[in-house]
Short mmCIF file of C-alpha atoms (C1' of nucleotides) in Angstrom, two decimals:
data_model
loop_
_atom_site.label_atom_id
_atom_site.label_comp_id
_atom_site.label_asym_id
_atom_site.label_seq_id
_atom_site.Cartn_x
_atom_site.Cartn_y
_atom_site.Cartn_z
CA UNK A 1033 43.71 -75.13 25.46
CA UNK A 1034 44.93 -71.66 24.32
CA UNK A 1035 48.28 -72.08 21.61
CA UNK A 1036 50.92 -69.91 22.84
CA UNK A 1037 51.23 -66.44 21.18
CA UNK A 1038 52.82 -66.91 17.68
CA UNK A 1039 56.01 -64.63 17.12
CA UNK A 1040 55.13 -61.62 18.23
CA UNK A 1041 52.79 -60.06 20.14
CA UNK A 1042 49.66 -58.84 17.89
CA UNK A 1043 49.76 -55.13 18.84
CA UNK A 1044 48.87 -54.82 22.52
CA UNK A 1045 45.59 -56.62 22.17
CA UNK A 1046 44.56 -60.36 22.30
CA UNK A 1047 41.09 -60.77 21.27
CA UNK A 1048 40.45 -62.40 17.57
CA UNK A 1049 41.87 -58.21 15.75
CA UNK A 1050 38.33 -57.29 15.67
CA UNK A 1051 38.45 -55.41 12.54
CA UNK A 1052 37.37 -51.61 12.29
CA UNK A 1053 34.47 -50.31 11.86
CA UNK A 1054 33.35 -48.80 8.59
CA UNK A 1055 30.03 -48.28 6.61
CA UNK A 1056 31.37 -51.09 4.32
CA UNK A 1057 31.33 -53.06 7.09
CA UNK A 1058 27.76 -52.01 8.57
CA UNK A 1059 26.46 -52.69 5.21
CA UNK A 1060 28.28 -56.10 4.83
CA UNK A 1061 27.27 -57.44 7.77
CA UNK A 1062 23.41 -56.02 6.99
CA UNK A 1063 23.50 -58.04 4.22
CA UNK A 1064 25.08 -61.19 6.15
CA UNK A 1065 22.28 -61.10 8.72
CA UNK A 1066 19.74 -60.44 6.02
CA UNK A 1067 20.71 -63.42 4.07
CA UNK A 1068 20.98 -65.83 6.89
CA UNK A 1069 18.05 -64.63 8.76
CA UNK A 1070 15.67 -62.63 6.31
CA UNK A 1071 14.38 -59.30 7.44
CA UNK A 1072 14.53 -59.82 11.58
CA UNK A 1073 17.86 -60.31 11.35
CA UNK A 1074 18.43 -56.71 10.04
CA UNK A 1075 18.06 -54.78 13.17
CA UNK A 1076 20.60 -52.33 14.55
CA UNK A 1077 21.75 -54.26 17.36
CA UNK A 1078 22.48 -57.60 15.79
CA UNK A 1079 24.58 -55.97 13.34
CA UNK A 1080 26.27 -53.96 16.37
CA UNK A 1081 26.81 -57.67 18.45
CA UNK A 1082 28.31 -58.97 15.21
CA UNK A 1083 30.69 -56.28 14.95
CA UNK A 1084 31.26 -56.90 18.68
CA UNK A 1085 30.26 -53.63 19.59
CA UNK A 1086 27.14 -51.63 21.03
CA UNK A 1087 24.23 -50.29 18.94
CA UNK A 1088 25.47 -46.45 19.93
CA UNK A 1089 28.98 -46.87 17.81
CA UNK A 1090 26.69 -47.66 14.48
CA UNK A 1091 25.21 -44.16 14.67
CA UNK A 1092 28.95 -43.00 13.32
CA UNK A 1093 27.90 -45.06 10.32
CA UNK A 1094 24.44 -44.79 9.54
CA UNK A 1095 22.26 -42.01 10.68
CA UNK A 1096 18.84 -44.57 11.74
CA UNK A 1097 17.75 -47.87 10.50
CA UNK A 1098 15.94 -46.91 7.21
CA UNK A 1099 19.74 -45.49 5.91
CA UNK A 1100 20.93 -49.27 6.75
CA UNK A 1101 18.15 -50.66 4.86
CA UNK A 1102 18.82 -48.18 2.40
CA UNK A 1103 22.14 -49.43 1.47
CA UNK A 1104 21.73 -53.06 2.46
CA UNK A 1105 19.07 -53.42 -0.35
CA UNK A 1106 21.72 -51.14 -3.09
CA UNK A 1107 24.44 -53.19 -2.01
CA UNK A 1108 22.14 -56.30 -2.85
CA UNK A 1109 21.48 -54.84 -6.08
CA UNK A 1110 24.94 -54.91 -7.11
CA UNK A 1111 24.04 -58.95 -8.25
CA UNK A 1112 21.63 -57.25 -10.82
CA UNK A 1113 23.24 -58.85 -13.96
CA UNK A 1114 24.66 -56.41 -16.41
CA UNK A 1115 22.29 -55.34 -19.49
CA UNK A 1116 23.50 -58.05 -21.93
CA UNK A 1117 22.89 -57.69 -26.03
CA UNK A 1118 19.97 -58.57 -28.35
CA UNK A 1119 16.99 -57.23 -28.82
CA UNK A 1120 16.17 -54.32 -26.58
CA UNK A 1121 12.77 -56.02 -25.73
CA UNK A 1122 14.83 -59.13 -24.38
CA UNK A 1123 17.10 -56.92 -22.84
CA UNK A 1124 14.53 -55.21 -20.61
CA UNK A 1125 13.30 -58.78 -19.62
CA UNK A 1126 16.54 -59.81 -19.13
CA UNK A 1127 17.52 -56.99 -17.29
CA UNK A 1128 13.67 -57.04 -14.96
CA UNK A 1129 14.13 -61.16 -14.68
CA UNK A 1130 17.60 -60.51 -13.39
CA UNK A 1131 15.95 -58.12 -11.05
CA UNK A 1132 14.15 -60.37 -9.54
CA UNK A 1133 16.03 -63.02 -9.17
CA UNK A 1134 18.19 -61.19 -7.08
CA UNK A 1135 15.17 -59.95 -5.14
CA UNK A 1136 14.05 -63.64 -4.21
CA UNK A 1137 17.60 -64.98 -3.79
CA UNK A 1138 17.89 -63.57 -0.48
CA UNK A 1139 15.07 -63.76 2.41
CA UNK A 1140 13.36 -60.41 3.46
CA UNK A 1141 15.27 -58.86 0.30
CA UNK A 1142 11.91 -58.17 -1.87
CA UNK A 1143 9.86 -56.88 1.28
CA UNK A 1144 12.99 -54.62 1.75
CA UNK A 1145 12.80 -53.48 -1.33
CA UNK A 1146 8.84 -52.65 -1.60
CA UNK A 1147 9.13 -50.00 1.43
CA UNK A 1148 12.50 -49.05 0.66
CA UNK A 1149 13.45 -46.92 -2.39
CA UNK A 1150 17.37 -47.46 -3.05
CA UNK A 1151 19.14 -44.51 -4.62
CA UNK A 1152 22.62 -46.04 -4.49
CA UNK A 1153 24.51 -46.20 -7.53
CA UNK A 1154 23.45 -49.46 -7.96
CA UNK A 1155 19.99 -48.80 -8.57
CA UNK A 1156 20.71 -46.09 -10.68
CA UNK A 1157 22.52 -48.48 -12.63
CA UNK A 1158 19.26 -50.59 -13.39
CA UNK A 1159 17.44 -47.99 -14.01
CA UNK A 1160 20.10 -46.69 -16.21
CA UNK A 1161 19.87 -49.67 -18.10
CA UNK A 1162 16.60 -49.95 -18.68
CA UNK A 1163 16.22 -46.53 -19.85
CA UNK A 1164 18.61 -46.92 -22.70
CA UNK A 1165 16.92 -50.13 -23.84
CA UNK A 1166 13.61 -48.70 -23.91
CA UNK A 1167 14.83 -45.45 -25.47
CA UNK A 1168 16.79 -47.98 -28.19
CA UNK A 1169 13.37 -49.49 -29.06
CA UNK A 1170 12.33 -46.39 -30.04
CA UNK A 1171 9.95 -46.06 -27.24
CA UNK A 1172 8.78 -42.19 -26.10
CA UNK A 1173 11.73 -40.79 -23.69
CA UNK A 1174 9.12 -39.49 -21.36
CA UNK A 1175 7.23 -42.85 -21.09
CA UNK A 1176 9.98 -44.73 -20.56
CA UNK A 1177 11.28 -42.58 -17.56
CA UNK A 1178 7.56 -43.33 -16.55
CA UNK A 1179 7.55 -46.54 -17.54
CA UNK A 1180 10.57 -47.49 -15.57
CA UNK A 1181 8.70 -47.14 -12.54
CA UNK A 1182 6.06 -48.95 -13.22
CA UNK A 1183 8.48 -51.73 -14.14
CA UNK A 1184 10.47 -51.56 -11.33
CA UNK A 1185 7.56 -51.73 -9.07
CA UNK A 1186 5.90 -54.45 -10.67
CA UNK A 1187 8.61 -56.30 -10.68
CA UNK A 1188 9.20 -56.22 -7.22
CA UNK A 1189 5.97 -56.77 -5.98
CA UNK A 1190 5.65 -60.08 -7.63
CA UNK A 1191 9.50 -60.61 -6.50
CA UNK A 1192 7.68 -59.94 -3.09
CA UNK A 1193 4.67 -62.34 -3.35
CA UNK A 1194 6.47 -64.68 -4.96
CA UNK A 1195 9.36 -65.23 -1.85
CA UNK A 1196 6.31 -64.69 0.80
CA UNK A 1197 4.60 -67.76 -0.90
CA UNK A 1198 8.03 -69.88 -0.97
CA UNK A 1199 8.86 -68.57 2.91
CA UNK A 1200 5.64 -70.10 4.30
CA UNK A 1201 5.28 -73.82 4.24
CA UNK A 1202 1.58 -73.84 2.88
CA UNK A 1203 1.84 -73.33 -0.77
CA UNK A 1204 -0.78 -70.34 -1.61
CA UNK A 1205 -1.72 -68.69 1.79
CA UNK A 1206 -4.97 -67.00 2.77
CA UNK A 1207 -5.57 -65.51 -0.64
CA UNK A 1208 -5.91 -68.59 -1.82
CA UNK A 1209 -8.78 -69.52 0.85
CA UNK A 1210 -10.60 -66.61 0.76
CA UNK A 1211 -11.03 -66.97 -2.68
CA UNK A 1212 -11.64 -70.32 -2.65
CA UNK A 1213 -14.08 -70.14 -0.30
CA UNK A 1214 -15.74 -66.74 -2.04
CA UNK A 1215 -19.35 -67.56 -1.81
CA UNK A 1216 -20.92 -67.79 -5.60
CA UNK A 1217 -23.93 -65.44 -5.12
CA UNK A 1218 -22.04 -62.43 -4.05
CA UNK A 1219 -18.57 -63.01 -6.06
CA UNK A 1220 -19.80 -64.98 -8.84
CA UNK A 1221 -16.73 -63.77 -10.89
CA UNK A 1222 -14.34 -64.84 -8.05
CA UNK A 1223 -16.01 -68.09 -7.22
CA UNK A 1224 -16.26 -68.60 -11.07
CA UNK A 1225 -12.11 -67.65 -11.86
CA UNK A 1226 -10.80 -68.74 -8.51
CA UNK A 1227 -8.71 -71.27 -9.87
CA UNK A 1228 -7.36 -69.25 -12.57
CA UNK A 1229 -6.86 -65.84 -9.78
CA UNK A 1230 -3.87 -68.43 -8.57
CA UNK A 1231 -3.32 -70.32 -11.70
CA UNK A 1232 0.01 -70.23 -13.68
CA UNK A 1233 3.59 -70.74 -12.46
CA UNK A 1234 5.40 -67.63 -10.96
CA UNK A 1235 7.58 -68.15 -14.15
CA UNK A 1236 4.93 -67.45 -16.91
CA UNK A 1237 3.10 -64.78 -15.14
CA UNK A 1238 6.50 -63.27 -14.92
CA UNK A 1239 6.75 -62.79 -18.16
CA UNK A 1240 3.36 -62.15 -19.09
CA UNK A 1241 3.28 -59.82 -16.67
CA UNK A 1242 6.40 -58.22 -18.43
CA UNK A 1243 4.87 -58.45 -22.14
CA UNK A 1244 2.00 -56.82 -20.71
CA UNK A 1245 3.63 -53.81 -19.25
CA UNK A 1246 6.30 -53.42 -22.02
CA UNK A 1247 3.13 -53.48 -24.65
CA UNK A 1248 0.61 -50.96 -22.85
CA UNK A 1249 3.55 -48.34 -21.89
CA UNK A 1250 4.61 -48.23 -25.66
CA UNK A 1251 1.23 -47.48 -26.29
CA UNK A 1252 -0.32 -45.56 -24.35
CA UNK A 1253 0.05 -41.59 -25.18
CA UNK A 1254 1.27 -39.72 -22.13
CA UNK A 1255 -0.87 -36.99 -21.43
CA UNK A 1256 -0.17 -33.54 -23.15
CA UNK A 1257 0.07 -31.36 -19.90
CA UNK B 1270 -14.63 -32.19 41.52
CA UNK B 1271 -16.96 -35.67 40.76
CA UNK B 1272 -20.37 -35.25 40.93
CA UNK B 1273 -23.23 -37.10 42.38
CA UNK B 1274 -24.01 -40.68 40.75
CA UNK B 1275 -26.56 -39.91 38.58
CA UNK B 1276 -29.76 -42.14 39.25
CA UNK B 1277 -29.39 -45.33 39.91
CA UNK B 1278 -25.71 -46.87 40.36
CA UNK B 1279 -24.03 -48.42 37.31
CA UNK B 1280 -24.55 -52.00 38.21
CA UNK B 1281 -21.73 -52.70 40.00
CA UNK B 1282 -18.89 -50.85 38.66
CA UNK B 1283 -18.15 -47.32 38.63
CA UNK B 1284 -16.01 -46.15 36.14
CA UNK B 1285 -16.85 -44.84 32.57
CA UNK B 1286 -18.67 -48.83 31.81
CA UNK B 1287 -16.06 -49.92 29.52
CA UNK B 1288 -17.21 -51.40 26.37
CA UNK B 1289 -16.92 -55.25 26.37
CA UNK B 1290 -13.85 -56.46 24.25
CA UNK B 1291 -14.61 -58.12 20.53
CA UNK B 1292 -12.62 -58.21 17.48
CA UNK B 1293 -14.91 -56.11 16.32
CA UNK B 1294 -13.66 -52.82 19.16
CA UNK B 1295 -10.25 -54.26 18.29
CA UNK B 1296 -10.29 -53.76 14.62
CA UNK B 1297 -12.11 -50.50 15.41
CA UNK B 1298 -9.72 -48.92 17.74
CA UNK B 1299 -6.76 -50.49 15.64
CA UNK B 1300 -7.66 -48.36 12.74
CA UNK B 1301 -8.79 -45.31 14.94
CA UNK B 1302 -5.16 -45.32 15.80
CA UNK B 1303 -3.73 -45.77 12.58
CA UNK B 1304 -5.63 -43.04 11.08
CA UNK B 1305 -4.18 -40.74 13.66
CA UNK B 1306 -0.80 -41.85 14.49
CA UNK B 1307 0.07 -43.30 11.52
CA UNK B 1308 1.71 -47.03 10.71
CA UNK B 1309 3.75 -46.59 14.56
CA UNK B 1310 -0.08 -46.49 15.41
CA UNK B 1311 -0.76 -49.76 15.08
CA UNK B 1312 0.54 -51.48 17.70
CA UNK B 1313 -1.13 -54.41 19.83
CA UNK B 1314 0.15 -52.74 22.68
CA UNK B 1315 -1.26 -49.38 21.50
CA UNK B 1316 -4.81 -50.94 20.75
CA UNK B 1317 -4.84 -52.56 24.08
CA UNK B 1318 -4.47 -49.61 26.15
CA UNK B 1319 -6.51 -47.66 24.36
CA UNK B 1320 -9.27 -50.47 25.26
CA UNK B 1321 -8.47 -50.13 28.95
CA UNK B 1322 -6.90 -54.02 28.73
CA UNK B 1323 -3.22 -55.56 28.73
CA UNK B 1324 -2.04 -56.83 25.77
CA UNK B 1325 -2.51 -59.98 26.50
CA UNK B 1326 -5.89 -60.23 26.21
CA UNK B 1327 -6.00 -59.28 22.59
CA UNK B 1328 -5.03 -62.38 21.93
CA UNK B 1329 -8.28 -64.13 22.26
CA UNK B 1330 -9.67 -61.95 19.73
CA UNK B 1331 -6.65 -61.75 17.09
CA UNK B 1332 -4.12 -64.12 16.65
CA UNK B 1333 -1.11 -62.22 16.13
CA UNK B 1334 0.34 -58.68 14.54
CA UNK B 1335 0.11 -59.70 10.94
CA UNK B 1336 -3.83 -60.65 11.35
CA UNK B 1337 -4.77 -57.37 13.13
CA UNK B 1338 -3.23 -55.69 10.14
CA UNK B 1339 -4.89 -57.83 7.73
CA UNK B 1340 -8.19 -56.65 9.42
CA UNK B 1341 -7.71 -53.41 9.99
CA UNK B 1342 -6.99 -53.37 5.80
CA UNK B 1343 -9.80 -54.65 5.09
CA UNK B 1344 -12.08 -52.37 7.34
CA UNK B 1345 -10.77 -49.71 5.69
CA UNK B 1346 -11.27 -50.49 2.11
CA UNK B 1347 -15.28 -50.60 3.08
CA UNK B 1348 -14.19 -47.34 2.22
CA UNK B 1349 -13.82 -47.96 -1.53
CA UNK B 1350 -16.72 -46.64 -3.84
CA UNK B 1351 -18.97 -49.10 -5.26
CA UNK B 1352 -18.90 -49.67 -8.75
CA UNK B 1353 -20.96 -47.46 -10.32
CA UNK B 1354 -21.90 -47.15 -13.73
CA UNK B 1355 -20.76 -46.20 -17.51
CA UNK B 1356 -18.30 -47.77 -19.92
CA UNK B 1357 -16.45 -50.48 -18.41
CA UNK B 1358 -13.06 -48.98 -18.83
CA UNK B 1359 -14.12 -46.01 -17.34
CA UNK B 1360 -15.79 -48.18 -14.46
CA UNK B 1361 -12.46 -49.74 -13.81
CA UNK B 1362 -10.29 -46.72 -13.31
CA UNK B 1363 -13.13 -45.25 -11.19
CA UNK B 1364 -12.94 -48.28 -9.16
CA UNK B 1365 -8.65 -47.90 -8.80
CA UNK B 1366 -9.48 -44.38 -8.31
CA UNK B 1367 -11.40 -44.57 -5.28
CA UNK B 1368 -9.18 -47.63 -3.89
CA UNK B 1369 -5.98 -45.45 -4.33
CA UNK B 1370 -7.77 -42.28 -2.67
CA UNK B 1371 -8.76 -44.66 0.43
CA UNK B 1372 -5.29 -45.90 0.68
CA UNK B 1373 -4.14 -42.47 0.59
CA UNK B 1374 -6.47 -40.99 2.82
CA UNK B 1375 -5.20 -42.57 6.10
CA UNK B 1376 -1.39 -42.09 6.88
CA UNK B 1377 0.21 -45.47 7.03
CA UNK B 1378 -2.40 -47.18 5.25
CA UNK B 1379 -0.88 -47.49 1.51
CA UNK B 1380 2.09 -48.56 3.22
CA UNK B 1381 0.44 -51.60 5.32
CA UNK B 1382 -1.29 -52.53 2.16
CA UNK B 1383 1.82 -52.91 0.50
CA UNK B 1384 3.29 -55.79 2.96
CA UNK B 1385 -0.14 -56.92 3.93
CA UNK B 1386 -2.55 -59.15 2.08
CA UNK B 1387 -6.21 -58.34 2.76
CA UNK B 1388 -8.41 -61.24 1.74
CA UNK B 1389 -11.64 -59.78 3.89
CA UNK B 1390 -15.02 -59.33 2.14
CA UNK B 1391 -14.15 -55.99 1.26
CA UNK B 1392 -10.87 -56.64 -0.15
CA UNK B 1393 -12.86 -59.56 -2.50
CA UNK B 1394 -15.74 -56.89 -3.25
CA UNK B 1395 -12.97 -54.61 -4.62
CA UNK B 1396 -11.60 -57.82 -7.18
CA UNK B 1397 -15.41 -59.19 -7.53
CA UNK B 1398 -16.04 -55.88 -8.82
CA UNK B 1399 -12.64 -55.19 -11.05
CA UNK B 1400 -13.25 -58.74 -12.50
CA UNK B 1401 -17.06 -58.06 -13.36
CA UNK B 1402 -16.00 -54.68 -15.37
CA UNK B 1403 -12.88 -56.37 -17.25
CA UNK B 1404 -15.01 -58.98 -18.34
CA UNK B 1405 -17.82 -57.05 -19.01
CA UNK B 1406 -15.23 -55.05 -21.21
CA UNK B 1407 -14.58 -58.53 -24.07
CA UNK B 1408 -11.54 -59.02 -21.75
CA UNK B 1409 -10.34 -63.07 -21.90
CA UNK B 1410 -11.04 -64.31 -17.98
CA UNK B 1411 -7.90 -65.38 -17.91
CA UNK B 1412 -6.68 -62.12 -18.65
CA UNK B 1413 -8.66 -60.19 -16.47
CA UNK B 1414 -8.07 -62.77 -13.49
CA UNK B 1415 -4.25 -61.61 -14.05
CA UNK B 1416 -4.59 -58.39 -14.56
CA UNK B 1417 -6.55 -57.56 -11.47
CA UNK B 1418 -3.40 -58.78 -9.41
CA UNK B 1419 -1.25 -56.29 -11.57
CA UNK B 1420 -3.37 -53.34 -11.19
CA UNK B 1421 -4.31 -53.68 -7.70
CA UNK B 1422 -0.23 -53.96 -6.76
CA UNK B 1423 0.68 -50.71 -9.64
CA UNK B 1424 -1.89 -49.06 -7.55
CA UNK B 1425 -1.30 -49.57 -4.04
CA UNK B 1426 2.26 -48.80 -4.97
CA UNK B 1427 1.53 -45.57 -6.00
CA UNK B 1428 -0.39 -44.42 -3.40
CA UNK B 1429 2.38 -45.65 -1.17
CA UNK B 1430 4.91 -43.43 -3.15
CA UNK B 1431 2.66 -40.48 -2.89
CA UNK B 1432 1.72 -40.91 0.53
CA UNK B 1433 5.21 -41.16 1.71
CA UNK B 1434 5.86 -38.00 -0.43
CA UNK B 1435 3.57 -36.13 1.28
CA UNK B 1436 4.13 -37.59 4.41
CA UNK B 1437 7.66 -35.53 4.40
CA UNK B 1438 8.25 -32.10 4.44
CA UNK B 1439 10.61 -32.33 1.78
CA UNK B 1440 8.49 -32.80 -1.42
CA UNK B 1441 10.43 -35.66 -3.44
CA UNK B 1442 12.75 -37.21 -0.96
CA UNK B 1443 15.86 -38.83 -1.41
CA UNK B 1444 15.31 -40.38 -4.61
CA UNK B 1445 14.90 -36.95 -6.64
CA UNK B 1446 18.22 -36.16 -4.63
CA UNK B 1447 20.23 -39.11 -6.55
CA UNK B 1448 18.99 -38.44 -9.79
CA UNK B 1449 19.58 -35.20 -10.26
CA UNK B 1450 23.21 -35.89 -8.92
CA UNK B 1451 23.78 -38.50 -11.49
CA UNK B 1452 26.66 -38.30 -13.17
CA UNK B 1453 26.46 -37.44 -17.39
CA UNK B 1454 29.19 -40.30 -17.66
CA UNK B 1455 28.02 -42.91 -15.56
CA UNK B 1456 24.29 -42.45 -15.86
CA UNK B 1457 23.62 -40.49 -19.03
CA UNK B 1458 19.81 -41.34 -19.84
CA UNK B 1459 18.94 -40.47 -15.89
CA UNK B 1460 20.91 -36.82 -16.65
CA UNK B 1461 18.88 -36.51 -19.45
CA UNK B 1462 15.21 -37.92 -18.29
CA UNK B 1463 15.98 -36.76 -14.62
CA UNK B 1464 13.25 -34.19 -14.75
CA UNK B 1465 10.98 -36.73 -16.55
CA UNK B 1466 11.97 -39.45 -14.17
CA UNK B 1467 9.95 -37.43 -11.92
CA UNK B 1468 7.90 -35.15 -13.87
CA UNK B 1469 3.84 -35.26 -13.77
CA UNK B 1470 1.58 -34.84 -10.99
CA UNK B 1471 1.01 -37.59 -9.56
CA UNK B 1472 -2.71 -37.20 -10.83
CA UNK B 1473 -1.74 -37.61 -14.79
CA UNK B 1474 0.71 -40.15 -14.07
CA UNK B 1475 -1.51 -42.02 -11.98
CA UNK B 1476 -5.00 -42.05 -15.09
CA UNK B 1477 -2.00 -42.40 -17.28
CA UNK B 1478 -0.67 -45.76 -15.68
CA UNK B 1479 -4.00 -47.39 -15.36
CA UNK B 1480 -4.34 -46.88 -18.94
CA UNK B 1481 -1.10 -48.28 -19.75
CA UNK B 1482 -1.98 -51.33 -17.85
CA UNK B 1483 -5.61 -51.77 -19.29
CA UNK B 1484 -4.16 -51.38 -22.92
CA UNK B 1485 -1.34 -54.25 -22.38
CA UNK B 1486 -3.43 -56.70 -20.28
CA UNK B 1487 -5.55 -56.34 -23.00
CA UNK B 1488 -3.52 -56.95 -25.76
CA UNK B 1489 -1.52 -59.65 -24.41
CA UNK B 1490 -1.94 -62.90 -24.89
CA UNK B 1491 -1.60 -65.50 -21.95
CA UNK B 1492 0.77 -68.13 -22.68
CA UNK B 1493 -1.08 -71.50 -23.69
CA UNK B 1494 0.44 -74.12 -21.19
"C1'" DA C 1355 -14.16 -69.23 27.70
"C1'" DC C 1356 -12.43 -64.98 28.73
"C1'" DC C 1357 -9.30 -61.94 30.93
"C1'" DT C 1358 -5.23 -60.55 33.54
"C1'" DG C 1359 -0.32 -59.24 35.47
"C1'" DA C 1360 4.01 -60.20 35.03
"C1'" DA C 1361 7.73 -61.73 32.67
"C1'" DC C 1362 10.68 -62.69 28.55
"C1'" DA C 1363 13.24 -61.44 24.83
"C1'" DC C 1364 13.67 -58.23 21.99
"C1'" DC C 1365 13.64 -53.19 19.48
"C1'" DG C 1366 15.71 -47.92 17.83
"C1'" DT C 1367 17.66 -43.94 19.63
"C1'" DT C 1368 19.87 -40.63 22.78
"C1'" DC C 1369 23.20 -38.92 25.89
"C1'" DA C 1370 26.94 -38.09 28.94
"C1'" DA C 1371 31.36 -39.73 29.28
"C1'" DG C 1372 35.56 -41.25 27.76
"C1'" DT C 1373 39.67 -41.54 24.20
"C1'" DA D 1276 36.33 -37.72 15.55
"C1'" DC D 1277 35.26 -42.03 17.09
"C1'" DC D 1278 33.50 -45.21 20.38
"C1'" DT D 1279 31.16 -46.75 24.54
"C1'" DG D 1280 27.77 -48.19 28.53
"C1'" DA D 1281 23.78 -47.26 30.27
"C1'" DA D 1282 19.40 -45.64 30.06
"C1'" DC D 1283 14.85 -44.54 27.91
"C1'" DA D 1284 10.81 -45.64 25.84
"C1'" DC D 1285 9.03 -48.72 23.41
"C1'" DC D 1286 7.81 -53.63 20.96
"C1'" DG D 1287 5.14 -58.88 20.28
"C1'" DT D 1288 4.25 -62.94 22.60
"C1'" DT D 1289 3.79 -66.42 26.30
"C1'" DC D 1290 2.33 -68.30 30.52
"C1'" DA D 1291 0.52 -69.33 34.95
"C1'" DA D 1292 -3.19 -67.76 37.46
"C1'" DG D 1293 -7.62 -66.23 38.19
"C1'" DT D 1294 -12.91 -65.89 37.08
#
DNA sequence: ACCTGAACACCGTTCAAGT
DNA sequence: ACCTGAACACCGTTCAAGT
């Protein structure tokens, strides 16, 4: 039972104002179908049926699908919390555990983000950040801007593992058969560490995983080429 | 302009005797196409044709996408050198070496390695061997049980940057773009380390990250829960 | 058990045409 | 310049039917 049209008539159309398109809408609405319906819900045409228009008009937007994915992932990365004080060592975990929580937070995010590199300012934010807390603690300018990297990566590939593990119903996966079922005579040190190869909560090999990286890239003399 | 049937007819059929399907043609042809066509190569569709079959009938032998790629993985890295001999350490990055030249050898492959868990034998000879050398090396089990998750993902994420580097014309991509656009204000450690950021071939930054990673898995202590 | 053809429900991208 | 419909050339997966 349709109201009748309140006071005046909205602009010669009827339908609900559909509201213009825009990149900041593309992206918004990438993120939307992301969130609700991890990475198959980021395709082209299901962001171009929620917009109520046809795949074609995106194009005016975004030149393919990796530019979507591009800045859906920077846009994500605009949760990345804000380098806080203290110690610059806490602030790089802070800044890395922040990271990832925003990575897991969202389905498909972390998988987006190991085979997309975002260059929005967003990311260059982070890295920003953990730049000038590295440099603070005195670390070598040129291994931090290496280090960085590494970080960033490692970071996001447990972020990744991690959310795969949660997304399935059966806790540990195949890796956890396979190596459970590693025969002892020809993976003796498999068959003999299997348990610890999975062991841990995602939490403490988090931050060992951290400690471990922020302690070998201080160290370790960059080559003199 | 066929010619004459050569002795004695083909038992039956005539046409070039099509092998008889297994997992084991799949998994070949799978990774016959990947290696030539790259990750759009690997497609069930793809792999069926090539075998003279419909898609359909892959499925007795695979059950799905994500398993195919698993396989195909793992086929490949019977690729990766066998550990030889020498100092442990130096047994170790020969090991990564040769695991980051297969991934880079085939286009795509880095890439599928990155989303795709292999847990084949070959996939456990690579960690069987990693763990033996680590522990060989003094290094706590628990340590080295850790670490070899660390250092197989730092790795296969580098080859997965370089491949896609040299996979495009354009040497750095879009990432080498953004940082060398980055504002003084906003950004000023990425102005300054820009050139760092991205500095190195990717041959010293590679020895120099495995280095980094062997010296702080080493030196860190696992948290005693 | 193995294999098939046909269908289903999707994709990204392009292009000529309209405004 | 922006937007569109329709087409093109693909996908993975299922299913009823055959052998």
């Amino acid at each position: 039972m349709p109201e009748k049209a309140p006071r005046e008539a909205v602009s010669r159309r009827s339908r609900p104002a559909k509201a213009p398109l825009s990149q900041d809408a593309v992206v918004t609405t990438g993120l939307e179908l992301l969130s609700r319906h991890g990475l198959p819900g980021l395709s082209l045409r299901k962001v171009a049926t929620a917009l109520d228009t046809g795949p074609a008009s995106l194009y005016v937007y975004v030149s393919n699908l990796d530019e979507l994915r591009s800045l859906v992932l920077d846009r994500a990365l605009g949760d990345v919390a804000r380098s806080g004080g203290g110690h610059w060592r806490s602030r790089v975990k802070d800044i890395l555990r922040s990271y990832a929580e925003v990575l897991m937070g969202r389905p498909g995010l972390a998988e987006l983000a190991l085979t997309t590199m975002a260059t929005g300012p967003n990311a260059l934010r982070v890295i920003e950040s953990l730049l000038a807390a590295l440099i603070e603690g005195g670390m070598d300018p040129g291994a931090a801007a290496w280090g960085v990297d590494l970080m960033q990566l490692q970071v996001t590939g447990i972020a990744a593992e991690q959310s795969a593990r949660t997304g399935q119903e059966d806790a540990l996966g195949p890796m956890a058969r396979a190596t459970a079922a590693a025969s002892p005579q020809d993976f003796p040190h498999i068959h003999a560490l299997h348990e610890e190869l999975l062991s841990g909560s995602g939490r403490s090999r988090f931050e060992w995983a951290l400690d471990a990286l922020i302690e070998g890239i201080a160290r370790t003399p960059r080559p003199t080429s």
